Each structure stands twice: as structure tokens, then as C-alpha cells.
């Protein structure tokens, strides 16, 4: 009897979380025509939020999570966009300069002034191959930096593989 009630409670909580997500997404889509023309902060968290049992033994998992950097930096083509890009590890300055040169050669000006890279300071102390979203949620520094950089601004998160952490 107790097990049945627990299962019902879990299903109800999941359904409520999913419904909340749908409501937020519907509101975002309805307001997008106006939002897309205004200055905004795009927060990219390219997390592969699969269950840990699937990711535990994948070699170079954090590299896979970071593989979208080039395509996501193209959002800076819109002069109204300021970007926060969260990486699973600190990005070398030479890599940032390389991408900025590519963007500049593509006609995107001032990209370096409109992008901020953040990475969880405690990633080496966390379990291997956890999702970037979990690492961010466990990083007080990144959470504070994201709040500081987005507070009072038109901002939204662009995830990758959406898992339970993104829906919370």
C-alpha cells in the first residue's frame, strides 16, 4: 500500500514538473517574436544530461559536452546577443582567440566583448562524467556568476540534452 502511494506521488511530481516545463516553453514561444528583437543574454549550457549509468564509462565525456562551442558562438551574429557559455572545463585563452578570429573573419564584430565563459570550479572533485548541468548546480561560483550576469536582463537558457536537472 505504501509503495503504491509512493509511486503515485512520484508520478504526480514528474507530471507536475513536465507540465510546468510545457507552460514555460509555451510562454517563451509566444513571447519570442518580441524577445528576439531586444537585447538579451543567451546562456548556453551544452549538457548531455543522460542518466549516469549511460555516461559513466564514456571516454572524453566532457569533450563531447563541449563539442557545440563553435556552432553556439554563432548566436553572436545577432548584435543584440550577449552570451554566457558554460564549459565543463576552463577554455584555454588560445582557443578563445581562435574562435574570435573565426567570428571576426565571418563579419561578427565585438564578439569577444559579448561572450563570457564560465566553468564549474569544483569539476575535478565531482563524480567523473556527470552532466554539465549537475556540475553547474553544484557550483556556487558559477551559479552566483550566472545570476550576476543575467539579473534584471532578458535572459534564457539554451540546453542540449534535457534531463531531470534541466526540468527542476
Coordinates of C-alpha atoms in Angstrom, one line a residue:
X1 CA 0.0 0.0 0.0
X2 CA 2.8 2.5 1.0
X3 CA 4.8 1.6 -2.1
X4 CA 1.7 2.2 -4.3
X5 CA 1.2 5.7 -2.7
X6 CA 4.9 6.5 -3.2
X7 CA 4.8 5.6 -6.8
X8 CA 1.7 7.7 -7.3
X9 CA 3.3 10.6 -5.6
X10 CA 6.5 10.3 -7.7
X11 CA 4.4 10.1 -10.9
X12 CA 2.4 13.1 -9.8
X13 CA 5.6 15.1 -9.1
X14 CA 7.0 14.2 -12.5
X15 CA 3.8 15.1 -14.3
X16 CA 3.7 18.5 -12.5
X17 CA 7.3 19.2 -13.4
X18 CA 6.7 18.3 -17.0
X19 CA 3.5 20.4 -17.1
X20 CA 5.5 23.4 -15.6
X21 CA 8.1 22.9 -18.3
X22 CA 5.5 22.9 -21.1
X23 CA 3.9 26.1 -19.7
X24 CA 7.3 27.9 -19.5
X25 CA 8.1 26.7 -23.1
X26 CA 4.7 27.8 -24.4
X27 CA 5.2 31.3 -22.8
X28 CA 8.7 31.5 -24.3
X29 CA 7.4 30.6 -27.8
X30 CA 4.6 33.1 -27.5
X31 CA 6.9 36.0 -26.4
X32 CA 9.8 35.1 -28.8
X33 CA 8.8 37.5 -31.6
X34 CA 9.2 40.4 -29.2
X35 CA 12.2 38.9 -27.3
X36 CA 14.2 38.2 -30.5
X37 CA 14.4 41.8 -31.4
X38 CA 15.5 43.1 -28.0
X39 CA 18.9 42.9 -26.3
X40 CA 19.2 39.6 -24.5
X41 CA 21.5 37.2 -22.7
X42 CA 21.7 33.7 -24.1
X43 CA 23.0 31.3 -21.5
X44 CA 24.4 28.2 -23.2
X45 CA 24.8 25.0 -21.1
X46 CA 25.6 22.2 -23.5
X47 CA 25.0 19.5 -21.1
X48 CA 24.4 15.9 -22.0
X49 CA 22.0 15.1 -19.2
X50 CA 21.7 11.4 -19.7
X51 CA 21.5 9.1 -16.7
X52 CA 24.8 8.5 -15.0
X53 CA 24.8 4.7 -15.8
X54 CA 25.0 5.6 -19.5
X55 CA 27.7 8.2 -19.2
X56 CA 29.9 6.7 -16.5
X57 CA 32.3 4.9 -18.9
X58 CA 32.3 7.2 -21.9
X59 CA 35.9 8.4 -22.6
X60 CA 36.3 12.1 -23.0
X61 CA 32.7 12.8 -22.0
X62 CA 33.4 16.4 -21.1
X63 CA 34.8 17.0 -24.6
X64 CA 31.5 15.7 -26.1
X65 CA 29.6 18.1 -23.8
X66 CA 31.7 21.0 -25.1
X67 CA 31.7 20.0 -28.8
X68 CA 29.0 22.5 -29.7
X69 CA 31.0 25.6 -28.9
X70 CA 31.6 26.7 -32.5
X71 CA 28.0 26.5 -33.6
X72 CA 26.7 28.1 -30.4
X73 CA 29.1 31.0 -30.7
X74 CA 27.3 31.9 -34.0
X75 CA 24.5 33.3 -31.9
X76 CA 26.8 36.3 -31.6
X77 CA 25.9 37.1 -35.2
X78 CA 23.0 39.0 -33.7
X79 CA 24.3 42.3 -32.2
X80 CA 21.5 42.1 -29.6
X81 CA 23.0 38.9 -28.1
X82 CA 25.3 38.8 -25.1
X83 CA 26.4 35.2 -24.4
X84 CA 27.3 33.2 -21.4
X85 CA 28.8 29.9 -22.4
X86 CA 29.3 27.3 -19.7
X87 CA 32.0 24.7 -20.3
X88 CA 32.8 21.6 -18.3
X89 CA 36.5 22.8 -18.1
X90 CA 38.3 26.1 -18.4
X91 CA 38.8 27.1 -22.0
X92 CA 42.4 28.0 -22.9
X93 CA 42.9 31.6 -24.0
X94 CA 44.3 30.4 -27.3
X95 CA 41.1 28.5 -28.1
X96 CA 39.0 31.6 -27.3
X97 CA 41.2 33.7 -29.6
X98 CA 40.9 31.2 -32.3
X99 CA 37.1 31.2 -32.2
X100 CA 37.1 35.0 -32.0
X101 CA 39.2 35.3 -35.2
X102 CA 36.9 32.9 -37.0
X103 CA 33.9 35.0 -35.9
X104 CA 35.6 38.3 -36.9
X105 CA 36.5 36.8 -40.3
X106 CA 32.8 35.9 -40.7
X107 CA 31.9 39.5 -40.1
X108 CA 30.8 39.2 -36.5
X109 CA 32.3 42.2 -34.7
X110 CA 32.8 42.7 -31.0
X111 CA 32.2 39.1 -30.1
X112 CA 34.9 38.9 -27.5
X113 CA 33.2 41.7 -25.6
X114 CA 29.9 40.0 -25.7
X115 CA 30.8 36.5 -24.5
X116 CA 31.7 35.2 -21.1
X117 CA 33.0 31.7 -20.5
X118 CA 32.2 30.0 -17.1
X119 CA 33.2 26.6 -15.8
X120 CA 32.5 24.8 -12.5
X121 CA 35.4 25.4 -10.2
X122 CA 34.8 22.1 -8.4
X123 CA 34.5 19.8 -11.5
X124 CA 37.6 17.8 -10.6
X125 CA 36.0 16.9 -7.2
X126 CA 32.8 15.7 -8.7
X127 CA 32.0 12.2 -10.0
X128 CA 33.5 11.5 -13.4
X129 CA 31.2 12.1 -16.4
X130 CA 28.3 13.8 -14.7
X131 CA 26.2 16.1 -16.7
X132 CA 27.4 19.7 -17.0
X133 CA 24.0 20.8 -15.6
X134 CA 24.6 18.9 -12.4
X135 CA 28.1 20.3 -12.2
X136 CA 26.7 23.8 -12.6
X137 CA 24.1 23.2 -9.9
X138 CA 26.8 22.0 -7.5
X139 CA 29.0 25.0 -8.3
X140 CA 28.1 28.0 -6.1
X141 CA 30.6 30.2 -8.0
X142 CA 29.0 29.5 -11.4
X143 CA 25.5 29.9 -10.0
X144 CA 26.4 33.3 -8.5
X145 CA 28.2 34.4 -11.7
X146 CA 25.2 33.4 -13.8
X147 CA 22.8 35.3 -11.5
X148 CA 25.1 38.4 -11.5
X149 CA 25.4 38.4 -15.3
X150 CA 21.7 37.9 -16.0
X151 CA 19.9 39.8 -13.2
X152 CA 17.3 42.2 -14.5
X153 CA 18.0 41.3 -18.1
X154 CA 16.1 39.5 -20.8
X155 CA 17.8 36.1 -20.5
X156 CA 17.2 32.5 -21.3
X157 CA 19.0 29.1 -21.2
X158 CA 19.7 27.1 -24.2
X159 CA 20.2 23.4 -23.1
X160 CA 21.4 20.4 -25.0
X161 CA 20.0 17.0 -23.9
X162 CA 17.3 17.9 -21.5
X163 CA 17.2 15.7 -18.4
X164 CA 15.6 15.9 -15.0
X165 CA 18.2 18.5 -13.8
X166 CA 17.0 21.0 -16.5
X167 CA 13.4 20.5 -15.6
X168 CA 13.9 21.1 -11.9

